[in-house]
mmCIF file of C-alpha atoms (C1' of nucleotides) in Angstrom:
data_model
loop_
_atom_site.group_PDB
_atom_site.id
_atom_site.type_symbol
_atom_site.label_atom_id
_atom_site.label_comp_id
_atom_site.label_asym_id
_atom_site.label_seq_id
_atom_site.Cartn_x
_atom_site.Cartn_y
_atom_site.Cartn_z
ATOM 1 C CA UNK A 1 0.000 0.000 0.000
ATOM 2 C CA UNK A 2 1.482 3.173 -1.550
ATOM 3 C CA UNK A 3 1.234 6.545 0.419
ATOM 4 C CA UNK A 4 0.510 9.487 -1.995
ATOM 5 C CA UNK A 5 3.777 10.991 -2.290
ATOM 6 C CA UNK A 6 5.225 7.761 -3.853
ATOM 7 C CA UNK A 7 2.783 7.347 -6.440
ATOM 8 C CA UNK A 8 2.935 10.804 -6.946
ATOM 9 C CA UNK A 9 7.113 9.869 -7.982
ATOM 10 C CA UNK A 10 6.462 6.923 -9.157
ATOM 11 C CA UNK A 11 3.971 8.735 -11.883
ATOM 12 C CA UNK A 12 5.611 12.001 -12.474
ATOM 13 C CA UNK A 13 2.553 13.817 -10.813
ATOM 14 C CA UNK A 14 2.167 16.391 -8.313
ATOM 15 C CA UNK A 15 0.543 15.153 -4.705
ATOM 16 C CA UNK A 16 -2.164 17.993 -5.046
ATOM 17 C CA UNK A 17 -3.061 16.882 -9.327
ATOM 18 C CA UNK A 18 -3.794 13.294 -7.571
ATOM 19 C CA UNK A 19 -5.962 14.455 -4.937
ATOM 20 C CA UNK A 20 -7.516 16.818 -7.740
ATOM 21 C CA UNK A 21 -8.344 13.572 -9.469
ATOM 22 C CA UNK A 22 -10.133 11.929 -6.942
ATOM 23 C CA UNK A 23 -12.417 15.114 -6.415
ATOM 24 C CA UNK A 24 -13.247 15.065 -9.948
ATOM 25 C CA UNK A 25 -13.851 11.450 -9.716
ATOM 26 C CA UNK A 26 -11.362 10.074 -12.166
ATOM 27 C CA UNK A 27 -9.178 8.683 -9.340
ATOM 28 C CA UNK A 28 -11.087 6.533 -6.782
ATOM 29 C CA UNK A 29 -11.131 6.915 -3.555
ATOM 30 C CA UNK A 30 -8.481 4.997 -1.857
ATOM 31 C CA UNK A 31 -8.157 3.448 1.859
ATOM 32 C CA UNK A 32 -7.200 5.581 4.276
ATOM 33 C CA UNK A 33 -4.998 4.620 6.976
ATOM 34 C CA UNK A 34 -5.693 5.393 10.941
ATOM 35 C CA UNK A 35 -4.933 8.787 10.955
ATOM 36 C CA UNK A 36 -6.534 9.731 7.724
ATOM 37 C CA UNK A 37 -3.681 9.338 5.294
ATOM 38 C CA UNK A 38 -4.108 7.581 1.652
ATOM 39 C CA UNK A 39 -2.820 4.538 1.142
ATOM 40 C CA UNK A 40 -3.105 3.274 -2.636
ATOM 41 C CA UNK A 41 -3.180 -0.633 -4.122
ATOM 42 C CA UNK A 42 -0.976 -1.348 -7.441
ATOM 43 C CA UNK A 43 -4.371 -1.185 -9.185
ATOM 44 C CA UNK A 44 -4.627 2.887 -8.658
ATOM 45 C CA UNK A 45 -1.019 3.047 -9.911
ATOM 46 C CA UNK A 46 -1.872 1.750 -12.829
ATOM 47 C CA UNK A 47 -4.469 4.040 -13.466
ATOM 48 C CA UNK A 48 -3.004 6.667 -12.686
ATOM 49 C CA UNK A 49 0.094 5.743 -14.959
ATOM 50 C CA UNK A 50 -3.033 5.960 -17.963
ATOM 51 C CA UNK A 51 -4.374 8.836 -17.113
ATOM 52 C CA UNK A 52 -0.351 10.657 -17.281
ATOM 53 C CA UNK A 53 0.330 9.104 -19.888
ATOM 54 C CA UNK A 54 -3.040 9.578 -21.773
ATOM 55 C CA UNK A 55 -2.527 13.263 -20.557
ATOM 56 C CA UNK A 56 0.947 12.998 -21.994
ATOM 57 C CA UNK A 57 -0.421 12.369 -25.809
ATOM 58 C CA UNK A 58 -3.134 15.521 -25.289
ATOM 59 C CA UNK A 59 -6.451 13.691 -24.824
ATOM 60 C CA UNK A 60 -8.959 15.584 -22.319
ATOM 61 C CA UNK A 61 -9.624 14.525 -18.855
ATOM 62 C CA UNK A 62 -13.244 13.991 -20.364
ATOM 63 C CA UNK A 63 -12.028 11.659 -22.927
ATOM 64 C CA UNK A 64 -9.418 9.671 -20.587
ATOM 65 C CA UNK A 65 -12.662 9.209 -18.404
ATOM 66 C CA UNK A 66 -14.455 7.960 -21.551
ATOM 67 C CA UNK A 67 -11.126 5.337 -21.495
ATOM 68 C CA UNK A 68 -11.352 4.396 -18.710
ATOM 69 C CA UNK A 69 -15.059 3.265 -18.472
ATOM 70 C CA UNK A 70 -14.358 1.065 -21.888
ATOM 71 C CA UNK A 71 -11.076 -0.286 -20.770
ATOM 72 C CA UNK A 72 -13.380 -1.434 -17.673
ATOM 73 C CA UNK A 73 -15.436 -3.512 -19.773
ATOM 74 C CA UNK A 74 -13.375 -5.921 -21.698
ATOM 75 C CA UNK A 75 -16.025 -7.741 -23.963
ATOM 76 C CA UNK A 76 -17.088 -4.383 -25.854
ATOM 77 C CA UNK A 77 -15.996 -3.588 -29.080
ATOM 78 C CA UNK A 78 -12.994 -1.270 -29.196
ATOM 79 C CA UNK A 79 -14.463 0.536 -32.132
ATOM 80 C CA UNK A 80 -15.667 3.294 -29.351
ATOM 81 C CA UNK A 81 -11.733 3.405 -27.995
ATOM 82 C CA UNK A 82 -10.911 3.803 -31.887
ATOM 83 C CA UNK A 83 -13.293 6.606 -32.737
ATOM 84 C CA UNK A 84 -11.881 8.540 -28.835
ATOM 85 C CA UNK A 85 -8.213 7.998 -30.554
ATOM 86 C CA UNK A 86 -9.194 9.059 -33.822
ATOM 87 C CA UNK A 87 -11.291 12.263 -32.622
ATOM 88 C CA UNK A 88 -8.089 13.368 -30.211
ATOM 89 C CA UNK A 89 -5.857 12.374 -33.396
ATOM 90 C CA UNK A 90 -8.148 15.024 -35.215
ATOM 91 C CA UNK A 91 -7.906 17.308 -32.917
ATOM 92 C CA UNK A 92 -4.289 17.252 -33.288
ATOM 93 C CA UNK A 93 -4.374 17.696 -36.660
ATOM 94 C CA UNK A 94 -6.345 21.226 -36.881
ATOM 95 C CA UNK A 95 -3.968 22.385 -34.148
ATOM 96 C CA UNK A 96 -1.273 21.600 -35.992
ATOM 97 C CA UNK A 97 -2.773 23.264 -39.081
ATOM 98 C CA UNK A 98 -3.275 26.832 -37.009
ATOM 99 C CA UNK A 99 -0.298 27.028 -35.675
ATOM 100 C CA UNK A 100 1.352 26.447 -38.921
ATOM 101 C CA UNK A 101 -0.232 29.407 -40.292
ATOM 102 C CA UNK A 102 0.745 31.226 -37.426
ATOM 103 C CA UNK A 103 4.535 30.224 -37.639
ATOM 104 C CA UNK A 104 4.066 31.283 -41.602
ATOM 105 C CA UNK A 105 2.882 34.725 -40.625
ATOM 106 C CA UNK A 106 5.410 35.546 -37.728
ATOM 107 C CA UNK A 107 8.336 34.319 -39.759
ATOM 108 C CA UNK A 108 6.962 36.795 -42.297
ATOM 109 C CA UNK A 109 6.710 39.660 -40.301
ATOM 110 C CA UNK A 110 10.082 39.346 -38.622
ATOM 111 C CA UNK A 111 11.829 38.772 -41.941
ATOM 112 C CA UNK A 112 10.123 41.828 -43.366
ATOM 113 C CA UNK A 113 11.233 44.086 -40.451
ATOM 114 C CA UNK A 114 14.469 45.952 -40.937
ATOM 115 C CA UNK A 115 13.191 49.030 -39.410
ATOM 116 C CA UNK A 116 15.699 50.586 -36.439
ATOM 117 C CA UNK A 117 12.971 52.943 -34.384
ATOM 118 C CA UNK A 118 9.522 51.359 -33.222
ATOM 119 C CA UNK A 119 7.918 54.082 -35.666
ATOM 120 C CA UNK A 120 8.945 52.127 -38.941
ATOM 121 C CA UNK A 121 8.621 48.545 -37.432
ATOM 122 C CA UNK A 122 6.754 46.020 -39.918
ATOM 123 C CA UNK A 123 5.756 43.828 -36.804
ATOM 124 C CA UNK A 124 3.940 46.604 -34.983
ATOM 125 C CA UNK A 125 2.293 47.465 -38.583
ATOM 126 C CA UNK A 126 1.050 44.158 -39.666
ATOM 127 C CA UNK A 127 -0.328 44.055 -36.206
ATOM 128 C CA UNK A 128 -1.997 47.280 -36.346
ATOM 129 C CA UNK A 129 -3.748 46.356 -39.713
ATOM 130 C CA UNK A 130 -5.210 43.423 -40.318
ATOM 131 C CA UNK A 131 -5.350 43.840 -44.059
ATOM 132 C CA UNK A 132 -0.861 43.542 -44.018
ATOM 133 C CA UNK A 133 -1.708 40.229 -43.074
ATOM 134 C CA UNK A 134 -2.206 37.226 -45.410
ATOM 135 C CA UNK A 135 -4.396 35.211 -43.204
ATOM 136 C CA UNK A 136 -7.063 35.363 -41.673
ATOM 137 C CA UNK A 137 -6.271 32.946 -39.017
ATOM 138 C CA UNK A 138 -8.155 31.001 -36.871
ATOM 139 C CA UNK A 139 -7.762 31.758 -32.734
ATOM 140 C CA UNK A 140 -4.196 29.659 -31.475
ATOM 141 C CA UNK A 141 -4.018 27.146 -30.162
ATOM 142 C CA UNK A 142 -5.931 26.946 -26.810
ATOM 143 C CA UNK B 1 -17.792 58.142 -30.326
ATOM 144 C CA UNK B 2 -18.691 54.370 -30.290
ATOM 145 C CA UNK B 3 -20.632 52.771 -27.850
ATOM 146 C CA UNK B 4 -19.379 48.971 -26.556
ATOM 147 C CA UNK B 5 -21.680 46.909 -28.933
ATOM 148 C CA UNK B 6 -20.404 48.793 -32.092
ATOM 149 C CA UNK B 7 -16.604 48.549 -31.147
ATOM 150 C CA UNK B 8 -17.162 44.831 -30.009
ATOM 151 C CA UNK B 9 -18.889 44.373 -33.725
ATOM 152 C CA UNK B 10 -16.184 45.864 -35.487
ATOM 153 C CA UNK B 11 -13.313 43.607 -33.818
ATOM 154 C CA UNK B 12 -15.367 40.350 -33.617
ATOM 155 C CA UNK B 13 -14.833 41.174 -29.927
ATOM 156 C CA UNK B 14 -17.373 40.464 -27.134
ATOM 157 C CA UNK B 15 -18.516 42.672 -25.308
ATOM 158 C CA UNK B 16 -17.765 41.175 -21.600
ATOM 159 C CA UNK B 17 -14.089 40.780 -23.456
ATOM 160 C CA UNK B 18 -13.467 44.618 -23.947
ATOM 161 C CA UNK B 19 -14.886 44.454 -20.256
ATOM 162 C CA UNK B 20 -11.913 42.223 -19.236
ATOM 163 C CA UNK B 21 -9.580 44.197 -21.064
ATOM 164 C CA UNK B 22 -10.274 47.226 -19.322
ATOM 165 C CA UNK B 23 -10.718 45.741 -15.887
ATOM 166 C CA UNK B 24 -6.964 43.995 -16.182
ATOM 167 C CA UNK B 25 -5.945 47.331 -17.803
ATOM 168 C CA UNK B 26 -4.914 46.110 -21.272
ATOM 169 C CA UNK B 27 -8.019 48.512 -22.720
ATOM 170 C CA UNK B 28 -7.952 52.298 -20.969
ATOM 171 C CA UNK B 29 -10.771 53.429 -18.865
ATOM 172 C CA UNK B 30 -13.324 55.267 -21.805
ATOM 173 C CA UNK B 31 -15.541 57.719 -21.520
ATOM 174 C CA UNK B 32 -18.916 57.722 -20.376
ATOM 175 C CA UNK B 33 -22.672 58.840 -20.894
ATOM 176 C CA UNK B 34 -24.040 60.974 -17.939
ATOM 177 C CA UNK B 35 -25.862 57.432 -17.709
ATOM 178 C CA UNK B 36 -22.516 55.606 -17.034
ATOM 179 C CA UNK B 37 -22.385 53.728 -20.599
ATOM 180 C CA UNK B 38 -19.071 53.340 -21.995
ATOM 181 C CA UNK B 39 -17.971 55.746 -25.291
ATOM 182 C CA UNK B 40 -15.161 54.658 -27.060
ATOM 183 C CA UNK B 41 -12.768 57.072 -29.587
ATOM 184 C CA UNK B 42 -11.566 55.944 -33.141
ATOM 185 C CA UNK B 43 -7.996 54.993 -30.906
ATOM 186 C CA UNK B 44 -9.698 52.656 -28.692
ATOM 187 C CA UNK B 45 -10.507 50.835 -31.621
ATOM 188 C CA UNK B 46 -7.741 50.529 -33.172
ATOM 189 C CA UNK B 47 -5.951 49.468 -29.812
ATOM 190 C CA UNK B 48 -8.683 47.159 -29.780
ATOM 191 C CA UNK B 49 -7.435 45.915 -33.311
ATOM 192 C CA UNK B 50 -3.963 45.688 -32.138
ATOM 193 C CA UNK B 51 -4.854 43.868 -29.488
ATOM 194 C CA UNK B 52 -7.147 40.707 -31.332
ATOM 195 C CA UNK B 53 -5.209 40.293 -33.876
ATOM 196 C CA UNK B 54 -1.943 39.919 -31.579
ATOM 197 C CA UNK B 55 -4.076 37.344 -29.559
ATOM 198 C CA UNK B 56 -5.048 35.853 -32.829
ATOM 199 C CA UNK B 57 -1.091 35.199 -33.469
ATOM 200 C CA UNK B 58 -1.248 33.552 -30.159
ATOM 201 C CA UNK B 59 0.507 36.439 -28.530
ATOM 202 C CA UNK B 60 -0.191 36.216 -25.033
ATOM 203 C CA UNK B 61 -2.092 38.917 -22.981
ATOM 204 C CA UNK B 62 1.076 39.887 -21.523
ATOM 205 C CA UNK B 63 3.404 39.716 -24.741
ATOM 206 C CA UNK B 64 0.682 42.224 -25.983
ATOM 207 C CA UNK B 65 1.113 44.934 -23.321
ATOM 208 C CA UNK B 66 4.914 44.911 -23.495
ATOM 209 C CA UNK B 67 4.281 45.679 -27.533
ATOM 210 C CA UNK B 68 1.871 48.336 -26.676
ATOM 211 C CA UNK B 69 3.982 49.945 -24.425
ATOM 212 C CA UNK B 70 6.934 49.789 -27.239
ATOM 213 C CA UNK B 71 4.454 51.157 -29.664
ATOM 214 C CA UNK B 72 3.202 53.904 -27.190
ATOM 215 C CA UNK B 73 7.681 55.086 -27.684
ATOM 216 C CA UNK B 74 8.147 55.367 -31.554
ATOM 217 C CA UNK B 75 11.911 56.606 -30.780
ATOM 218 C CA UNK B 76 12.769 53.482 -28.848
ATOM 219 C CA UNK B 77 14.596 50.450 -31.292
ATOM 220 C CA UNK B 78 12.294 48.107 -32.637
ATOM 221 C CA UNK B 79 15.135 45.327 -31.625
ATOM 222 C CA UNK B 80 12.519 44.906 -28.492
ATOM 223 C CA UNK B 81 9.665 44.395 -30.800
ATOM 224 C CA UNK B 82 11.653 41.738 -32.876
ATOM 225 C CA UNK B 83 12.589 40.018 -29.876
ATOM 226 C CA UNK B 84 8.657 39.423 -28.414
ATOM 227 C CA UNK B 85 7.990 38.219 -31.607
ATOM 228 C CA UNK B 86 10.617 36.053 -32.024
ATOM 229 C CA UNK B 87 10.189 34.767 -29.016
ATOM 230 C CA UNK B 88 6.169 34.037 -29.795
ATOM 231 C CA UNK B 89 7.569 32.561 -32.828
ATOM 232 C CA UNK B 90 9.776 30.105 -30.847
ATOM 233 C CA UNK B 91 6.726 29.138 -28.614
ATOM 234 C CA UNK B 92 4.665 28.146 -31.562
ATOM 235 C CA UNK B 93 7.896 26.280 -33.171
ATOM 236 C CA UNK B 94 7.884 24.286 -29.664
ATOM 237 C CA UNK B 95 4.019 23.393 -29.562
ATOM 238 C CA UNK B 96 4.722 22.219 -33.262
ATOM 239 C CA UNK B 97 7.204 20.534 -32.523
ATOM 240 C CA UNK B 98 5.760 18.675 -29.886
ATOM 241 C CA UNK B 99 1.939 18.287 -31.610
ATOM 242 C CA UNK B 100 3.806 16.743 -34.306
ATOM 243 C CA UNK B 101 5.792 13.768 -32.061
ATOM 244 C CA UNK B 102 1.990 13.425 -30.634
ATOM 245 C CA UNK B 103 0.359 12.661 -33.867
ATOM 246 C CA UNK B 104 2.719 10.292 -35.034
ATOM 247 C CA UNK B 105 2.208 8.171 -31.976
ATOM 248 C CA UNK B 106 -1.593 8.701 -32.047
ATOM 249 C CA UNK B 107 -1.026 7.563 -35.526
ATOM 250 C CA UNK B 108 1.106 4.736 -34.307
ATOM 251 C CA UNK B 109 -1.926 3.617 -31.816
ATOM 252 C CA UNK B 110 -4.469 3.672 -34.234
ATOM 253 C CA UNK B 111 -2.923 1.846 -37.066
ATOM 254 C CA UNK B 112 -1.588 -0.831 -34.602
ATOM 255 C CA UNK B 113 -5.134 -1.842 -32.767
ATOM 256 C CA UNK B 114 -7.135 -4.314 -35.383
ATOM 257 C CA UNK B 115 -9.048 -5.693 -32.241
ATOM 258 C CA UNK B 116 -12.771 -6.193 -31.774
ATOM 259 C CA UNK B 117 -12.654 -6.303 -28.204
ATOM 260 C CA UNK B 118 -11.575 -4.165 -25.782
ATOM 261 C CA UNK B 119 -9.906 -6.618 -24.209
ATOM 262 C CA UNK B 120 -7.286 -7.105 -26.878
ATOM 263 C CA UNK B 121 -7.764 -3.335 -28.029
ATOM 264 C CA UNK B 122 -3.772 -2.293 -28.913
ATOM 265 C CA UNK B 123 -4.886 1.453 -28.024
ATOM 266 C CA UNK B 124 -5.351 0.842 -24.603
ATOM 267 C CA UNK B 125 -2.285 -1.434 -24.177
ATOM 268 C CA UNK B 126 -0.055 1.302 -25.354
ATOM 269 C CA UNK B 127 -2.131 3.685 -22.867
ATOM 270 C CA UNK B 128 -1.507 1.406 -19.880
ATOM 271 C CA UNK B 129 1.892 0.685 -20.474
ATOM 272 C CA UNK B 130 4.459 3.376 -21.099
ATOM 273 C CA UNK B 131 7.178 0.869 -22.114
ATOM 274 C CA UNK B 132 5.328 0.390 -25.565
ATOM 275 C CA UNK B 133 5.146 3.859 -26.575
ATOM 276 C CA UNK B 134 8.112 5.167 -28.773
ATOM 277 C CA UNK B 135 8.200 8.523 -27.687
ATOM 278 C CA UNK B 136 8.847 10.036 -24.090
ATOM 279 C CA UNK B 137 6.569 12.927 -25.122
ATOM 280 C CA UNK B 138 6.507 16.558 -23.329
ATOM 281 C CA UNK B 139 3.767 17.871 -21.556
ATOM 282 C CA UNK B 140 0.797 18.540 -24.332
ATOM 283 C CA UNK B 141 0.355 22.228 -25.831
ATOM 284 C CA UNK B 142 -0.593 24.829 -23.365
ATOM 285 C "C1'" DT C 1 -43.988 63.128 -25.138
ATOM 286 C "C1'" DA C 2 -44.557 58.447 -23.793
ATOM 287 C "C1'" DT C 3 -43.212 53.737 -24.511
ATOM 288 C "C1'" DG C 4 -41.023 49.620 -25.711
ATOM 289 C "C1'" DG C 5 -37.274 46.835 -26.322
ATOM 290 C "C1'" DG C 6 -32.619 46.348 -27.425
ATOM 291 C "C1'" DA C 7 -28.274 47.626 -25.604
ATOM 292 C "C1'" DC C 8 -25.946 48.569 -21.696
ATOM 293 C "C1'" DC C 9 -24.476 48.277 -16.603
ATOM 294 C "C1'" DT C 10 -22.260 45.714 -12.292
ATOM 295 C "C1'" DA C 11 -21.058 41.731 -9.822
ATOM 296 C "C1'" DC C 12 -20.043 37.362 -9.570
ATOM 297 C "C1'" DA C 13 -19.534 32.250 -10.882
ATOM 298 C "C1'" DG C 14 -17.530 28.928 -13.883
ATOM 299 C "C1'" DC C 15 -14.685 26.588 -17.600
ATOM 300 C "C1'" DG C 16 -10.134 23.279 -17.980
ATOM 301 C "C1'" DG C 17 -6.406 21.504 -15.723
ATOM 302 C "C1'" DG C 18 -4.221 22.128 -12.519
ATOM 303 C "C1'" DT C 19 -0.776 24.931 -8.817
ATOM 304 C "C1'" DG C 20 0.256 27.278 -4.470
ATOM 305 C "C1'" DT C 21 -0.478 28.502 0.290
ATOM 306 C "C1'" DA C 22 -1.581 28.342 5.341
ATOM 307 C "C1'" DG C 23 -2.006 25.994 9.215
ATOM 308 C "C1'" DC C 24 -2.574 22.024 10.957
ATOM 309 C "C1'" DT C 25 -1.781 16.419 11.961
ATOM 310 C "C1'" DT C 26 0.440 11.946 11.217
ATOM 311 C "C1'" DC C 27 4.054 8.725 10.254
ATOM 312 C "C1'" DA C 28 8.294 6.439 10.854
ATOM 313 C "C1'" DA C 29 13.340 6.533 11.604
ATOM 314 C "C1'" DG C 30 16.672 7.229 15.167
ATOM 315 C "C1'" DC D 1 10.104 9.886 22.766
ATOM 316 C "C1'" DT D 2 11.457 13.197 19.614
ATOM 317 C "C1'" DT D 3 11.798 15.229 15.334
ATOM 318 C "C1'" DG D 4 11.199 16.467 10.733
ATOM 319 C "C1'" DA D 5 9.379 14.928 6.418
ATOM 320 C "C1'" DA D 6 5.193 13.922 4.503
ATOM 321 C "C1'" DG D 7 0.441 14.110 4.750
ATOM 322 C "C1'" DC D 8 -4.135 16.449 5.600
ATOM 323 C "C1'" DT D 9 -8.095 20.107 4.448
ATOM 324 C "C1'" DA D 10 -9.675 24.278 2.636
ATOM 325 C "C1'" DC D 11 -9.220 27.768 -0.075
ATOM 326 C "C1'" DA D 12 -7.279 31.214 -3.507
ATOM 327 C "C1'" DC D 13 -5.114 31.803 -7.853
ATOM 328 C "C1'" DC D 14 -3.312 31.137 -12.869
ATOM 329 C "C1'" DC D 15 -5.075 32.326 -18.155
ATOM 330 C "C1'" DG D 16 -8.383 34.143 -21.141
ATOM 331 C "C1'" DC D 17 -12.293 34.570 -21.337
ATOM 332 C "C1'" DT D 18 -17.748 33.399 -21.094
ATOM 333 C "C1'" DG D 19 -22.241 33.281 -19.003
ATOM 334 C "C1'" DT D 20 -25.816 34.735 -15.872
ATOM 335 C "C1'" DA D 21 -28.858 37.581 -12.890
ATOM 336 C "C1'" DG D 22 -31.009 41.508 -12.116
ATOM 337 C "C1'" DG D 23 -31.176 45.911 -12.945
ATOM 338 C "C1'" DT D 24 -30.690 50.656 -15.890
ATOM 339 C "C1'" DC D 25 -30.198 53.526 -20.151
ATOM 340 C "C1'" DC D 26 -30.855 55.085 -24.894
ATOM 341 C "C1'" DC D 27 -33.284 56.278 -28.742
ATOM 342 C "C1'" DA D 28 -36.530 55.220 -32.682
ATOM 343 C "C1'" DT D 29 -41.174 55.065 -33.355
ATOM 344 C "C1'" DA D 30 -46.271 56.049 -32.355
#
DNA sequence: TATGGGACCTACAGCGGGTGTAGCTTCAAG
DNA sequence: CTTGAAGCTACACCCGCTGTAGGTCCCATA
């Protein structure tokens, strides 16, 4: 039986991101000893090791709940873990897409600056008007 | 002079955001009505401008006042100006950087798992245990 | 000039995904 | 038995907004 701090190391996670997980219910509750103190089975380190890890490759605490409850029921069809994967995979994707624009744009407007004084500075003009700029880009990245 | 709703219109702002902005002093305090209703100058929106389309570039709220500032002193080098944008544009390199390791072993994942069950579901495995996954992936983007 | 309804006001709560702090109590090694 | 690290709860805070409740103002039309 693990205390928190060690499965906190073990894991790579802070002691107060555990205890945050059990209050959102992703984490269960563990046994306590005595005095109060959390004492975890080898099952909750493994959980916890899926929920870093799914963290890790960018999938939502929503969607790593939506994991876990399939992964709990081992006769179902994995097509519902495949379509999780592929929507996170997706979601990947149009990132990537924005911020490629984005990187496009800045690179252009720091190549086309060879102003000295703030007054003649491409950057601060492209920002100022919107019409300098080539895209229209979506928000970044959230 | 422009009431809230008009400036808010014209930036594809809303209107509890121009709120924000003034309130964490990003957007000075405008004028007002003798009823109290805010009354915004042609400058306001432009700042306003400035300001969205920086935060479309992924500029953060803070990266936006320090170019404000620079752009309030038109003597000043622009070397400062370059910098904060260079510096954006080394952020964005990072989070592509690291989106891109992430797709490929969402990609990975996904091509792998040819289960029907969850039991045998190749997605999962690779969740659960680290030692299967090719990269040792960064945190996700921000 | 009265009225109606859209636009505006303040204040505060909540999102995701945690992180940090204060002020305690408990555990375990020496 | 002492001591100090590790644990506990409760709460505030981070970013960048967004939404809501409950009220007030503005101004075009009748």
């Amino acid at each position: 039986m693990l205390p928190i701090g060690v499965l906190a190391r073990r894991t790579g996670t802070k002691v107060q991101t555990i205890r945050y997980y059990e209050q959102i219910g992703l984490m269960p509750e563990p046994e306590r000893t005595e005095g109060g103190q959390r004492r975890y089975a080898n099952a909750q380190l493994d959980r916890l090791a899926f929920i870093r890890h799914a963290r890790q490759l960018g999938f939502s605490l929503e969607a790593i709940r939506e994991l876990l409850d399939l992964s709990d029921s081992p006769e179902r069809s994995c097509a519902e873990v495949d379509a999780v994967a592929r929507r996170q995979l997706s979601e990947v994707e149009a990132r990537l897409a924005r911020l490629e624009a984005l990187r496009a744009e800045l690179h252009r407007m720091i190549a086309e600056c060879h102003a000295d004084r703030v007054a003649d500075c491409r950057i601060l003009e492209v920002l100022r008007d919107h019409e300098e700029c080539l895209s229209d880009h979506a928000a970044p990245a959230p």
